[in-house]
PDB file of C-alpha atoms and ligand atoms in Angstrom:
ATOM      1  CA  MET A   1      22.195 158.500 107.073  1.00 46.00           C
ATOM      2  CA  SER A   2      19.466 158.645 109.711  1.00 49.00           C
ATOM      3  CA  THR A   3      19.415 161.952 111.528  1.00 55.00           C
ATOM      4  CA  SER A   4      16.959 162.217 114.413  1.00 81.00           C
ATOM      5  CA  VAL A   5      15.736 165.781 114.562  1.00 89.00           C
ATOM      6  CA  THR A   6      14.053 167.305 117.607  1.00 90.00           C
ATOM      7  CA  VAL A   7      11.572 170.042 116.762  1.00 95.00           C
ATOM      8  CA  ASP A   8      10.502 172.319 119.620  1.00 96.00           C
ATOM      9  CA  ASP A   9       6.727 172.183 120.305  1.00 96.00           C
ATOM     10  CA  ARG A  10       6.749 175.981 120.523  1.00 97.00           C
ATOM     11  CA  LEU A  11       7.947 176.201 116.919  1.00 97.00           C
ATOM     12  CA  ILE A  12       5.089 173.995 115.723  1.00 96.00           C
ATOM     13  CA  GLN A  13       2.575 176.065 117.699  1.00 96.00           C
ATOM     14  CA  THR A  14       4.052 179.314 116.341  1.00 97.00           C
ATOM     15  CA  LEU A  15       3.843 177.957 112.789  1.00 96.00           C
ATOM     16  CA  ARG A  16       0.218 176.932 113.257  1.00 95.00           C
ATOM     17  CA  GLU A  17      -0.619 180.469 114.431  1.00 95.00           C
ATOM     18  CA  SER A  18       1.422 182.183 111.702  1.00 96.00           C
ATOM     19  CA  ALA A  19      -0.644 184.295 109.296  1.00 96.00           C
ATOM     20  CA  SER A  20       2.366 184.642 106.964  1.00 97.00           C
ATOM     21  CA  THR A  21       5.467 182.430 106.726  1.00 97.00           C
ATOM     22  CA  VAL A  22       8.531 183.070 104.532  1.00 98.00           C
ATOM     23  CA  PHE A  23      11.065 180.384 103.568  1.00 98.00           C
ATOM     24  CA  LEU A  24      14.460 181.521 102.216  1.00 98.00           C
ATOM     25  CA  THR A  25      16.553 178.703 100.739  1.00 98.00           C
ATOM     26  CA  GLY A  26      20.155 178.417  99.562  1.00 96.00           C
ATOM     27  CA  ALA A  27      22.554 175.901  98.053  1.00 92.00           C
ATOM     28  CA  GLY A  28      22.426 173.656 101.143  1.00 94.00           C
ATOM     29  CA  VAL A  29      18.876 172.565 100.268  1.00 96.00           C
ATOM     30  CA  SER A  30      20.055 171.304  96.865  1.00 95.00           C
ATOM     31  CA  ALA A  31      23.329 169.851  98.133  1.00 91.00           C
ATOM     32  CA  GLU A  32      21.364 166.786  99.295  1.00 94.00           C
ATOM     33  CA  SER A  33      20.218 166.269  95.725  1.00 96.00           C
ATOM     34  CA  GLY A  34      23.878 165.880  94.851  1.00 90.00           C
ATOM     35  CA  ILE A  35      24.237 169.276  93.195  1.00 86.00           C
ATOM     36  CA  PRO A  36      27.642 170.718  94.103  1.00 74.00           C
ATOM     37  CA  THR A  37      27.304 174.103  95.766  1.00 65.00           C
ATOM     38  CA  PHE A  38      28.347 177.069  93.733  1.00 60.00           C
ATOM     39  CA  ARG A  39      31.965 176.939  94.814  1.00 50.00           C
ATOM     40  CA  ASP A  40      32.239 173.112  94.845  1.00 56.00           C
ATOM     41  CA  ALA A  41      31.081 173.038  91.238  1.00 56.00           C
ATOM     42  CA  MET A  42      34.561 173.964  90.035  1.00 58.00           C
ATOM     43  CA  THR A  43      35.743 170.356  90.039  1.00 59.00           C
ATOM     44  CA  GLY A  44      37.555 168.388  87.374  1.00 57.00           C
ATOM     45  CA  LEU A  45      37.334 169.937  83.923  1.00 56.00           C
ATOM     46  CA  TRP A  46      36.463 173.350  85.326  1.00 62.00           C
ATOM     47  CA  SER A  47      38.824 173.360  88.299  1.00 66.00           C
ATOM     48  CA  ARG A  48      41.228 175.764  86.585  1.00 69.00           C
ATOM     49  CA  TYR A  49      38.558 178.499  86.470  1.00 74.00           C
ATOM     50  CA  ARG A  50      37.156 180.633  89.306  1.00 78.00           C
ATOM     51  CA  PRO A  51      33.375 181.234  89.430  1.00 76.00           C
ATOM     52  CA  GLU A  52      34.130 184.947  89.242  1.00 75.00           C
ATOM     53  CA  GLU A  53      35.700 184.310  85.802  1.00 83.00           C
ATOM     54  CA  LEU A  54      32.666 182.479  84.436  1.00 90.00           C
ATOM     55  CA  ALA A  55      29.574 183.769  86.234  1.00 89.00           C
ATOM     56  CA  THR A  56      30.175 187.437  85.332  1.00 93.00           C
ATOM     57  CA  PRO A  57      29.275 189.787  82.455  1.00 95.00           C
ATOM     58  CA  ASP A  58      33.017 190.365  81.838  1.00 94.00           C
ATOM     59  CA  GLY A  59      33.672 186.621  81.729  1.00 95.00           C
ATOM     60  CA  PHE A  60      30.890 186.200  79.164  1.00 97.00           C
ATOM     61  CA  GLU A  61      32.137 189.100  77.071  1.00 95.00           C
ATOM     62  CA  ARG A  62      35.708 187.774  77.244  1.00 95.00           C
ATOM     63  CA  ASP A  63      34.843 184.203  76.235  1.00 96.00           C
ATOM     64  CA  PRO A  64      31.130 183.639  75.511  1.00 97.00           C
ATOM     65  CA  GLU A  65      31.684 180.073  74.291  1.00 97.00           C
ATOM     66  CA  LEU A  66      33.529 179.026  77.491  1.00 94.00           C
ATOM     67  CA  VAL A  67      30.817 180.522  79.712  1.00 95.00           C
ATOM     68  CA  TRP A  68      28.008 179.032  77.611  1.00 97.00           C
ATOM     69  CA  ARG A  69      29.612 175.560  77.735  1.00 95.00           C
ATOM     70  CA  TRP A  70      30.053 175.868  81.518  1.00 91.00           C
ATOM     71  CA  TYR A  71      26.334 176.547  81.948  1.00 93.00           C
ATOM     72  CA  GLU A  72      25.471 173.685  79.590  1.00 94.00           C
ATOM     73  CA  TRP A  73      27.643 171.479  81.835  1.00 89.00           C
ATOM     74  CA  ARG A  74      25.812 172.729  84.962  1.00 88.00           C
ATOM     75  CA  ARG A  75      22.417 172.207  83.321  1.00 93.00           C
ATOM     76  CA  GLY A  76      23.496 168.631  82.512  1.00 92.00           C
ATOM     77  CA  ILE A  77      24.389 167.986  86.155  1.00 87.00           C
ATOM     78  CA  VAL A  78      21.112 169.453  87.451  1.00 92.00           C
ATOM     79  CA  SER A  79      19.053 167.535  84.869  1.00 94.00           C
ATOM     80  CA  GLU A  80      20.462 164.291  86.301  1.00 94.00           C
ATOM     81  CA  THR A  81      19.260 165.093  89.828  1.00 96.00           C
ATOM     82  CA  ASP A  82      15.874 165.072  91.576  1.00 98.00           C
ATOM     83  CA  PRO A  83      14.285 167.123  94.331  1.00 98.00           C
ATOM     84  CA  ASN A  84      15.135 165.654  97.734  1.00 98.00           C
ATOM     85  CA  PRO A  85      12.932 165.184 100.862  1.00 98.00           C
ATOM     86  CA  GLY A  86      13.702 168.759 101.905  1.00 98.00           C
ATOM     87  CA  HIS A  87      12.188 170.177  98.698  1.00 98.00           C
ATOM     88  CA  HIS A  88       9.085 167.967  99.021  1.00 98.00           C
ATOM     89  CA  ALA A  89       8.638 168.857 102.706  1.00 97.00           C
ATOM     90  CA  LEU A  90       8.678 172.574 101.840  1.00 98.00           C
ATOM     91  CA  ARG A  91       5.883 172.042  99.309  1.00 97.00           C
ATOM     92  CA  ARG A  92       3.828 170.164 101.909  1.00 96.00           C
ATOM     93  CA  MET A  93       4.385 172.884 104.504  1.00 96.00           C
ATOM     94  CA  GLN A  94       3.373 175.584 102.019  1.00 94.00           C
ATOM     95  CA  HIS A  95       0.110 173.719 101.362  1.00 90.00           C
ATOM     96  CA  GLY A  96      -0.622 173.447 105.100  1.00 87.00           C
ATOM     97  CA  LEU A  97       0.151 177.013 106.153  1.00 90.00           C
ATOM     98  CA  THR A  98      -2.203 179.998 105.917  1.00 84.00           C
ATOM     99  CA  THR A  99       0.010 182.096 103.663  1.00 88.00           C
ATOM    100  CA  SER A 100       3.575 181.304 102.727  1.00 94.00           C
ATOM    101  CA  LEU A 101       6.198 182.410 100.237  1.00 97.00           C
ATOM    102  CA  LEU A 102       9.278 180.446  99.157  1.00 98.00           C
ATOM    103  CA  ILE A 103      12.215 182.661  98.194  1.00 98.00           C
ATOM    104  CA  THR A 104      15.194 180.824  96.733  1.00 98.00           C
ATOM    105  CA  GLN A 105      18.739 181.832  95.841  1.00 95.00           C
ATOM    106  CA  ASN A 106      19.112 178.574  93.936  1.00 95.00           C
ATOM    107  CA  VAL A 107      18.916 178.510  90.147  1.00 95.00           C
ATOM    108  CA  ASP A 108      18.384 174.742  89.724  1.00 96.00           C
ATOM    109  CA  GLY A 109      14.578 174.732  89.477  1.00 97.00           C
ATOM    110  CA  LEU A 110      14.248 171.865  91.999  1.00 98.00           C
ATOM    111  CA  HIS A 111      11.599 173.681  94.082  1.00 98.00           C
ATOM    112  CA  GLN A 112       9.358 173.927  91.004  1.00 97.00           C
ATOM    113  CA  ARG A 113       9.994 170.262  90.175  1.00 97.00           C
ATOM    114  CA  ALA A 114       8.928 169.408  93.770  1.00 97.00           C
ATOM    115  CA  GLY A 115       5.657 171.251  93.115  1.00 96.00           C
ATOM    116  CA  SER A 116       6.249 174.493  95.052  1.00 96.00           C
ATOM    117  CA  GLU A 117       4.223 177.365  93.574  1.00 92.00           C
ATOM    118  CA  GLN A 118       4.415 180.540  95.711  1.00 91.00           C
ATOM    119  CA  LEU A 119       8.041 180.961  94.676  1.00 96.00           C
ATOM    120  CA  ILE A 120      10.493 183.804  93.989  1.00 97.00           C
ATOM    121  CA  GLU A 121      13.792 182.966  92.217  1.00 97.00           C
ATOM    122  CA  LEU A 122      16.078 185.768  93.402  1.00 97.00           C
ATOM    123  CA  HIS A 123      19.024 184.670  91.252  1.00 95.00           C
ATOM    124  CA  GLY A 124      17.137 183.469  88.174  1.00 96.00           C
ATOM    125  CA  ASN A 125      16.972 179.993  86.726  1.00 97.00           C
ATOM    126  CA  LEU A 126      19.590 177.859  84.919  1.00 96.00           C
ATOM    127  CA  PHE A 127      17.027 176.675  82.390  1.00 96.00           C
ATOM    128  CA  ARG A 128      15.944 180.146  81.321  1.00 96.00           C
ATOM    129  CA  ASN A 129      17.823 181.916  78.502  1.00 97.00           C
ATOM    130  CA  LEU A 130      17.799 185.617  77.619  1.00 97.00           C
ATOM    131  CA  CYS A 131      18.885 187.885  74.787  1.00 98.00           C
ATOM    132  CA  SER A 132      22.102 189.489  76.122  1.00 97.00           C
ATOM    133  CA  ARG A 133      21.098 192.868  74.609  1.00 97.00           C
ATOM    134  CA  ASP A 134      17.539 193.364  75.923  1.00 96.00           C
ATOM    135  CA  MET A 135      17.314 190.536  78.516  1.00 95.00           C
ATOM    136  CA  HIS A 136      14.076 189.269  76.968  1.00 96.00           C
ATOM    137  CA  PRO A 137      13.532 185.473  77.127  1.00 97.00           C
ATOM    138  CA  VAL A 138      14.732 183.429  74.138  1.00 98.00           C
ATOM    139  CA  MET A 139      13.182 179.991  73.675  1.00 97.00           C
ATOM    140  CA  THR A 140      15.346 177.068  72.615  1.00 95.00           C
ATOM    141  CA  GLU A 141      13.164 176.372  69.597  1.00 96.00           C
ATOM    142  CA  GLU A 142      13.514 179.938  68.278  1.00 97.00           C
ATOM    143  CA  TRP A 143      17.193 180.720  68.800  1.00 96.00           C
ATOM    144  CA  VAL A 144      19.822 180.598  66.042  1.00 96.00           C
ATOM    145  CA  PRO A 145      21.972 177.545  66.993  1.00 96.00           C
ATOM    146  CA  GLY A 146      25.537 178.151  68.162  1.00 96.00           C
ATOM    147  CA  ASN A 147      27.795 178.153  71.226  1.00 96.00           C
ATOM    148  CA  PRO A 148      26.276 180.449  72.460  1.00 98.00           C
ATOM    149  CA  PRO A 149      23.165 180.590  70.261  1.00 98.00           C
ATOM    150  CA  ARG A 150      21.988 183.945  68.892  1.00 98.00           C
ATOM    151  CA  CYS A 151      18.772 185.894  69.415  1.00 98.00           C
ATOM    152  CA  PRO A 152      16.326 185.394  66.495  1.00 97.00           C
ATOM    153  CA  ARG A 153      15.182 189.046  66.839  1.00 97.00           C
ATOM    154  CA  CYS A 154      18.453 190.992  66.976  1.00 97.00           C
ATOM    155  CA  ASP A 155      21.223 188.373  66.481  1.00 97.00           C
ATOM    156  CA  SER A 156      22.809 189.231  69.870  1.00 98.00           C
ATOM    157  CA  LEU A 157      24.340 186.404  71.885  1.00 98.00           C
ATOM    158  CA  VAL A 158      21.973 184.379  74.080  1.00 98.00           C
ATOM    159  CA  ARG A 159      22.985 184.165  77.790  1.00 98.00           C
ATOM    160  CA  PRO A 160      21.745 182.080  80.739  1.00 97.00           C
ATOM    161  CA  GLY A 161      18.860 183.638  82.712  1.00 97.00           C
ATOM    162  CA  VAL A 162      20.807 183.769  85.994  1.00 97.00           C
ATOM    163  CA  VAL A 163      22.118 186.717  88.039  1.00 96.00           C
ATOM    164  CA  TRP A 164      25.891 187.048  87.599  1.00 95.00           C
ATOM    165  CA  PHE A 165      28.368 188.458  90.100  1.00 90.00           C
ATOM    166  CA  GLY A 166      28.107 192.223  90.024  1.00 90.00           C
ATOM    167  CA  GLU A 167      24.640 192.243  88.461  1.00 95.00           C
ATOM    168  CA  MET A 168      21.466 193.618  90.031  1.00 94.00           C
ATOM    169  CA  LEU A 169      18.780 191.166  91.118  1.00 94.00           C
ATOM    170  CA  PRO A 170      15.451 191.353  89.241  1.00 92.00           C
ATOM    171  CA  PRO A 171      13.910 194.483  90.878  1.00 93.00           C
ATOM    172  CA  ASP A 172      10.409 193.030  91.243  1.00 94.00           C
ATOM    173  CA  ALA A 173      11.786 189.828  92.806  1.00 95.00           C
ATOM    174  CA  ILE A 174      13.875 191.515  95.504  1.00 95.00           C
ATOM    175  CA  GLU A 175      11.138 194.075  96.258  1.00 97.00           C
ATOM    176  CA  SER A 176       8.484 191.354  96.714  1.00 97.00           C
ATOM    177  CA  ALA A 177      10.935 189.416  98.899  1.00 98.00           C
ATOM    178  CA  ARG A 178      11.631 192.475 101.059  1.00 97.00           C
ATOM    179  CA  GLN A 179       7.904 193.184 101.452  1.00 98.00           C
ATOM    180  CA  ALA A 180       7.278 189.582 102.508  1.00 98.00           C
ATOM    181  CA  ALA A 181      10.151 189.638 105.032  1.00 98.00           C
ATOM    182  CA  MET A 182       8.808 192.917 106.442  1.00 98.00           C
ATOM    183  CA  SER A 183       5.327 191.522 107.120  1.00 98.00           C
ATOM    184  CA  CYS A 184       5.828 187.827 107.950  1.00 98.00           C
ATOM    185  CA  ASP A 185       5.225 186.197 111.338  1.00 98.00           C
ATOM    186  CA  VAL A 186       7.808 183.422 110.787  1.00 98.00           C
ATOM    187  CA  PHE A 187      10.989 183.559 108.643  1.00 98.00           C
ATOM    188  CA  PHE A 188      12.993 180.399 107.825  1.00 98.00           C
ATOM    189  CA  SER A 189      16.621 180.646 106.651  1.00 98.00           C
ATOM    190  CA  ILE A 190      17.415 177.215 105.205  1.00 98.00           C
ATOM    191  CA  GLY A 191      20.693 175.965 103.723  1.00 96.00           C
ATOM    192  CA  THR A 192      22.265 179.361 103.203  1.00 95.00           C
ATOM    193  CA  SER A 193      25.421 180.877 104.627  1.00 91.00           C
ATOM    194  CA  ALA A 194      23.523 184.199 104.777  1.00 90.00           C
ATOM    195  CA  GLN A 195      26.613 185.968 103.393  1.00 87.00           C
ATOM    196  CA  VAL A 196      25.450 187.115  99.976  1.00 85.00           C
ATOM    197  CA  TYR A 197      23.483 190.370  99.776  1.00 86.00           C
ATOM    198  CA  PRO A 198      20.816 191.467  99.162  1.00 90.00           C
ATOM    199  CA  ALA A 199      19.356 188.002  99.945  1.00 91.00           C
ATOM    200  CA  ALA A 200      21.114 187.990 103.327  1.00 92.00           C
ATOM    201  CA  GLN A 201      19.334 191.255 104.200  1.00 96.00           C
ATOM    202  CA  LEU A 202      15.953 189.472 104.243  1.00 98.00           C
ATOM    203  CA  ALA A 203      16.621 187.789 107.592  1.00 97.00           C
ATOM    204  CA  GLU A 204      17.657 191.157 109.042  1.00 96.00           C
ATOM    205  CA  ILE A 205      14.405 192.707 107.803  1.00 98.00           C
ATOM    206  CA  ALA A 206      12.412 189.854 109.349  1.00 98.00           C
ATOM    207  CA  LEU A 207      14.249 190.264 112.670  1.00 97.00           C
ATOM    208  CA  GLY A 208      13.517 193.984 112.518  1.00 97.00           C
ATOM    209  CA  ASN A 209       9.806 193.332 112.041  1.00 96.00           C
ATOM    210  CA  GLY A 210       9.737 191.064 115.106  1.00 98.00           C
ATOM    211  CA  ALA A 211       9.212 187.832 113.165  1.00 98.00           C
ATOM    212  CA  THR A 212      10.134 184.488 114.684  1.00 98.00           C
ATOM    213  CA  VAL A 213      13.339 183.472 112.872  1.00 98.00           C
ATOM    214  CA  VAL A 214      14.184 179.795 112.304  1.00 98.00           C
ATOM    215  CA  GLU A 215      17.529 178.607 110.912  1.00 98.00           C
ATOM    216  CA  VAL A 216      18.032 175.150 109.385  1.00 98.00           C
ATOM    217  CA  ASN A 217      21.730 174.496 108.742  1.00 96.00           C
ATOM    218  CA  PRO A 218      24.173 171.827 110.012  1.00 94.00           C
ATOM    219  CA  GLU A 219      26.746 174.622 110.415  1.00 93.00           C
ATOM    220  CA  PRO A 220      26.488 177.895 112.334  1.00 95.00           C
ATOM    221  CA  THR A 221      26.230 181.130 110.330  1.00 94.00           C
ATOM    222  CA  THR A 222      26.238 184.825 111.172  1.00 95.00           C
ATOM    223  CA  LEU A 223      22.454 184.530 111.658  1.00 97.00           C
ATOM    224  CA  THR A 224      22.551 181.674 114.173  1.00 97.00           C
ATOM    225  CA  ARG A 225      22.995 183.867 117.272  1.00 97.00           C
ATOM    226  CA  TYR A 226      19.893 185.916 116.386  1.00 97.00           C
ATOM    227  CA  ALA A 227      17.571 183.038 115.448  1.00 98.00           C
ATOM    228  CA  ASP A 228      14.712 182.062 117.806  1.00 98.00           C
ATOM    229  CA  PHE A 229      14.966 178.414 116.743  1.00 98.00           C
ATOM    230  CA  VAL A 230      18.090 176.703 115.322  1.00 98.00           C
ATOM    231  CA  LEU A 231      17.890 173.212 113.811  1.00 98.00           C
ATOM    232  CA  SER A 232      21.521 172.136 113.343  1.00 97.00           C
ATOM    233  CA  SER A 233      20.562 169.373 110.922  1.00 97.00           C
ATOM    234  CA  PRO A 234      20.541 168.776 107.186  1.00 96.00           C
ATOM    235  CA  SER A 235      17.398 170.228 105.592  1.00 97.00           C
ATOM    236  CA  GLY A 236      16.534 166.818 104.156  1.00 98.00           C
ATOM    237  CA  ALA A 237      16.013 165.581 107.729  1.00 98.00           C
ATOM    238  CA  ALA A 238      14.770 168.706 109.537  1.00 98.00           C
ATOM    239  CA  LEU A 239      12.125 169.871 107.054  1.00 98.00           C
ATOM    240  CA  PRO A 240      10.296 166.510 106.743  1.00 97.00           C
ATOM    241  CA  GLU A 241      10.161 166.348 110.573  1.00 97.00           C
ATOM    242  CA  ILE A 242       8.643 169.843 110.793  1.00 97.00           C
ATOM    243  CA  ALA A 243       6.163 168.942 108.014  1.00 96.00           C
ATOM    244  CA  ARG A 244       5.281 165.705 109.845  1.00 95.00           C
ATOM    245  CA  ARG A 245       4.640 167.525 113.115  1.00 95.00           C
ATOM    246  CA  LEU A 246       2.550 170.183 111.322  1.00 93.00           C
ATOM    247  CA  GLY A 247       0.230 167.520 110.002  1.00 85.00           C
ATOM    248  CA  PRO A 248      -0.852 165.919 106.713  1.00 71.00           C
ATOM    249  CA  ASN A 249      -0.850 167.943 103.472  1.00 58.00           C
TER     250      ASN A 249
HETATM  251  P1  OAD B   1      26.629 178.778 100.271  1.00 80.12           P
HETATM  252  O1  OAD B   1      27.454 177.741  99.601  1.00 80.12           O
HETATM  253  O2  OAD B   1      27.228 180.140 100.552  1.00 80.12           O
HETATM  254  O3  OAD B   1      26.079 178.220 101.666  1.00 80.12           O
HETATM  255  C1  OAD B   1      25.466 176.945 101.687  1.00 80.12           C
HETATM  256  C2  OAD B   1      25.018 176.703 103.116  1.00 80.12           C
HETATM  257  O4  OAD B   1      24.322 175.462 103.153  1.00 80.12           O
HETATM  258  C3  OAD B   1      26.164 176.597 104.109  1.00 80.12           C
HETATM  259  O5  OAD B   1      25.899 177.431 105.233  1.00 80.12           O
HETATM  260  C4  OAD B   1      26.157 175.118 104.526  1.00 80.12           C
HETATM  261  O6  OAD B   1      26.502 174.958 105.902  1.00 80.12           O
HETATM  262  C5  OAD B   1      24.705 174.765 104.317  1.00 80.12           C
HETATM  263  N1  OAD B   1      24.439 173.355 104.059  1.00 80.12           N
HETATM  264  C6  OAD B   1      25.251 172.432 103.494  1.00 80.12           C
HETATM  265  N2  OAD B   1      24.607 171.243 103.404  1.00 80.12           N
HETATM  266  C7  OAD B   1      23.361 171.433 103.941  1.00 80.12           C
HETATM  267  C8  OAD B   1      22.224 170.612 104.144  1.00 80.12           C
HETATM  268  N3  OAD B   1      22.238 169.318 103.782  1.00 80.12           N
HETATM  269  N4  OAD B   1      21.120 171.150 104.712  1.00 80.12           N
HETATM  270  C9  OAD B   1      21.098 172.456 105.085  1.00 80.12           C
HETATM  271  N5  OAD B   1      22.140 173.295 104.914  1.00 80.12           N
HETATM  272  C10 OAD B   1      23.251 172.776 104.357  1.00 80.12           C
HETATM  273  O7  OAD B   1      25.306 178.922  99.386  1.00 80.12           O
HETATM  274  P2  OAD B   1      24.280 180.099  99.411  1.00 80.12           P
HETATM  275  O8  OAD B   1      24.157 180.682 100.786  1.00 80.12           O
HETATM  276  O9  OAD B   1      23.047 179.607  98.769  1.00 80.12           O
HETATM  277  O10 OAD B   1      24.840 183.573  94.080  1.00 80.12           O
HETATM  278  O11 OAD B   1      24.994 181.158  98.419  1.00 80.12           O
HETATM  279  C11 OAD B   1      24.259 182.306  98.084  1.00 80.12           C
HETATM  280  C12 OAD B   1      24.701 182.738  96.720  1.00 80.12           C
HETATM  281  O12 OAD B   1      26.139 182.840  96.649  1.00 80.12           O
HETATM  282  C13 OAD B   1      24.354 181.775  95.610  1.00 80.12           C
HETATM  283  O13 OAD B   1      23.013 181.904  95.204  1.00 80.12           O
HETATM  284  C14 OAD B   1      25.296 182.270  94.522  1.00 80.12           C
HETATM  285  C15 OAD B   1      26.565 182.420  95.336  1.00 80.12           C
HETATM  286  O14 OAD B   1      27.378 183.433  94.819  1.00 80.12           O
HETATM  287  C16 OAD B   1      24.788 183.789  92.717  1.00 80.12           C
HETATM  288  O15 OAD B   1      25.082 182.911  91.923  1.00 80.12           O
HETATM  289  C17 OAD B   1      24.345 185.163  92.340  1.00 80.12           C
END
């Protein structure tokens, strides 16, 4: 699908002059890699469950094996996919800009696989596993096998290293993200419905600090009316065009 994207010259000029640029990404960036968004993922085998039943501490306590198998299923889907042009364009832009930070709500690890480095994973990572008692990382090669496996140190159940509904975000991650939003010159909101807090608060903080706000989303969101620049295009088309206009990296 060829999507011609028009990028305002003023945006490119603003980006070139930006001393600090923040990119916030959501499920829309990974949708073009074929990963169903959080709510679309409940297809087929899992259609009889609601995310709130599986991606929650109560859901895990109620049926740890069901929740573990669901995450194994999601990891299988993500392992079959690749970063798309939007992920690669973000890495190129980060290399070309003075200072930039990529903050993602996605747990699929595709930004890392595209080579992005200055990265904060607000909601954790599908491929990380933790001891459910002390939340310390548990490596695959050390756990006691099972569905779910058990912690080799205390025999507690192992859980996925993602933020569940009703859980706090990693304090250092959200604090660093807030600081970056408070001091950036340009803030991108890409592929997110901007509905889920505290991530959605970052755009508000950026607006409050007088940053130039850019939204990349084929659909309008609650942020659209406040954004300085709105690219109503898929991120896989818009981001490579911005990267191209910014220059080689
Ligand atoms: P959503 O599913 O809420 O929103 C995805 C957004 O991506 C929508 O606004 C779509 O219009 C947009 N979109 C779809 N395709 C796109 C494309 N090709 N390019 C650009 N945008 C596109 O996903 P998030 O906003 O990421 O939290 O959801 C935030 C959080 O809610 C998730 O991290 C998850 C969920 O509960 C946890 O798991 C803790």
